[in-house]
C-alpha positions as MATLAB code, in Angstrom:
seq = 'LKHLQFLAISCLVLAAETNEDEVIPSVQMLAVQSRCKHSPAEILRMERIILDKLQWDLYTETPMDFLNIFHAMVMSSWPHLPPRLPQRNPSLHVALLTKQLQHWMACHQLVQFKGSTLVLVIITLELERQTPGWFAVITDLLKKAQVGS';
ca = [
      30.465  -25.161   62.145;
      28.819  -26.669   65.191;
      25.368  -26.021   63.662;
      26.238  -27.110   60.119;
      24.744  -30.603   60.469;
      21.629  -29.095   62.052;
      21.268  -26.635   59.196;
      21.942  -29.359   56.606;
      19.282  -31.713   57.980;
      16.782  -28.823   58.123;
      17.504  -27.999   54.476;
      17.136  -31.687   53.591;
      13.698  -31.701   55.205;
      12.734  -28.607   53.194;
      14.026  -30.159   49.974;
      12.142  -33.385   50.636;
       8.928  -31.467   51.304;
       9.213  -29.377   48.133;
       9.812  -32.422   45.919;
       6.220  -33.572   45.652;
       7.028  -36.597   43.482;
       8.879  -38.469   46.202;
       7.774  -40.226   49.357;
       8.862  -38.022   52.237;
      10.332  -39.725   55.297;
       9.310  -38.308   58.655;
      11.449  -35.622   60.277;
      12.089  -38.009   63.146;
      13.347  -40.697   60.756;
      15.626  -38.203   58.974;
      16.987  -37.028   62.316;
      17.714  -40.583   63.432;
      19.255  -41.684   60.130;
      21.483  -38.606   59.947;
      22.502  -38.986   63.595;
      21.468  -35.393   64.218;
      21.628  -34.487   67.880;
      18.596  -32.190   67.609;
      14.974  -33.131   68.152;
      12.414  -33.141   65.333;
      10.802  -30.056   66.928;
      14.126  -28.193   66.768;
      14.595  -29.240   63.146;
      11.118  -27.955   62.277;
      11.902  -24.697   64.108;
      15.066  -24.311   62.039;
      13.027  -25.071   58.919;
      10.724  -22.163   59.800;
      13.723  -19.861   60.333;
      15.144  -20.828   56.925;
      11.774  -20.242   55.262;
      11.517  -16.836   56.904;
      15.037  -15.909   55.738;
      14.124  -16.980   52.200;
      10.805  -15.127   52.467;
       9.057  -18.445   51.785;
      10.330  -18.432   48.190;
      11.966  -21.803   47.652;
      11.874  -21.811   43.865;
      14.903  -20.575   42.018;
      15.228  -21.020   38.300;
      18.010  -23.366   37.346;
      19.998  -23.450   34.119;
      18.139  -26.684   33.328;
      14.829  -24.795   33.507;
      16.159  -22.287   30.990;
      17.455  -25.067   28.751;
      14.051  -26.741   28.615;
      12.220  -23.457   28.041;
      14.580  -22.090   25.375;
      14.801  -25.434   23.579;
      11.004  -25.697   23.503;
      10.785  -22.140   22.161;
      13.190  -22.964   19.332;
      11.469  -26.246   18.457;
       7.984  -24.702   18.465;
       8.999  -21.696   16.352;
      11.209  -23.644   13.958;
       9.522  -27.058   13.489;
      11.678  -27.847   10.428;
      14.871  -27.949   12.548;
      14.735  -31.495   14.000;
      15.513  -33.215   10.656;
      18.688  -31.107   10.433;
      19.835  -31.988   13.921;
      22.090  -35.024   14.270;
      19.699  -36.868   16.593;
      16.590  -35.946   14.541;
      14.635  -36.097   17.777;
      14.051  -33.068   20.047;
      14.265  -35.224   23.199;
      17.636  -36.652   22.219;
      18.802  -33.201   21.232;
      17.892  -31.693   24.598;
      19.635  -34.642   26.283;
      22.812  -33.765   24.372;
      22.462  -30.115   25.372;
      21.896  -31.202   28.987;
      25.211  -33.075   28.986;
      26.938  -29.979   27.625;
      25.288  -27.804   30.269;
      26.364  -30.163   33.053;
      29.927  -30.061   31.749;
      29.869  -26.263   31.590;
      28.351  -25.926   35.071;
      31.237  -27.983   36.480;
      33.725  -25.439   35.122;
      34.517  -22.942   37.880;
      35.374  -20.160   35.411;
      31.793  -20.188   34.085;
      30.080  -19.922   37.484;
      30.211  -16.133   37.186;
      27.654  -16.183   34.345;
      23.906  -16.482   34.772;
      22.431  -19.865   33.900;
      20.204  -18.345   31.243;
      23.246  -16.816   29.547;
      25.133  -20.115   29.530;
      22.125  -21.888   28.040;
      21.753  -19.296   25.286;
      25.442  -19.707   24.435;
      25.178  -23.513   24.372;
      22.120  -23.423   22.114;
      23.741  -20.806   19.861;
      26.945  -22.808   19.459;
      25.057  -26.036   18.821;
      22.784  -24.458   16.214;
      25.702  -22.678   14.559;
      27.476  -26.014   14.260;
      24.450  -27.963   12.965;
      22.091  -25.568   11.182;
      22.789  -23.430    8.103;
      20.136  -20.812    9.012;
      21.140  -20.639   12.669;
      21.376  -16.838   12.902;
      17.662  -16.256   12.247;
      16.764  -18.930   14.810;
      18.948  -17.393   17.510;
      17.828  -13.845   16.718;
      14.231  -14.994   17.126;
      15.063  -16.776   20.409;
      16.871  -13.715   21.788;
      13.848  -11.527   21.001;
      11.494  -13.964   22.723;
      13.837  -14.259   25.702;
      13.969  -10.444   25.787;
      17.740  -10.355   25.511;
      19.345   -7.380   23.766;
      22.339   -7.670   21.502;
];
């Protein structure tokens, strides 16, 4: 517990560096603003230790990544679907699915399932509810996603 703040600030520095769209504050500024008792050099050393433990692989697929990929696969393979969807717009539809995914991810009973599985279930349920020919669409998506029955 005594190193938790140190670890947290080091992870924050890593997260800030991997998000290339944002302006990254200096390590010294982050250390001062977080009231971390460690020097910027120590924070950078801890950053290196974390990177080594993660084998320098900071990217992990998120359920949101799967939602965007699977939704795009469905929309590109089945271009006639958007008029049948309630929003009639793929962007609005994926926004609705995103809200559902966020709700599901907050449910502790569903944490045991992989994000890709949850996304496939959400898309399946939504298409079943909205689209008469939903089974062919999902079967096609499952083949492309290389998921067996």
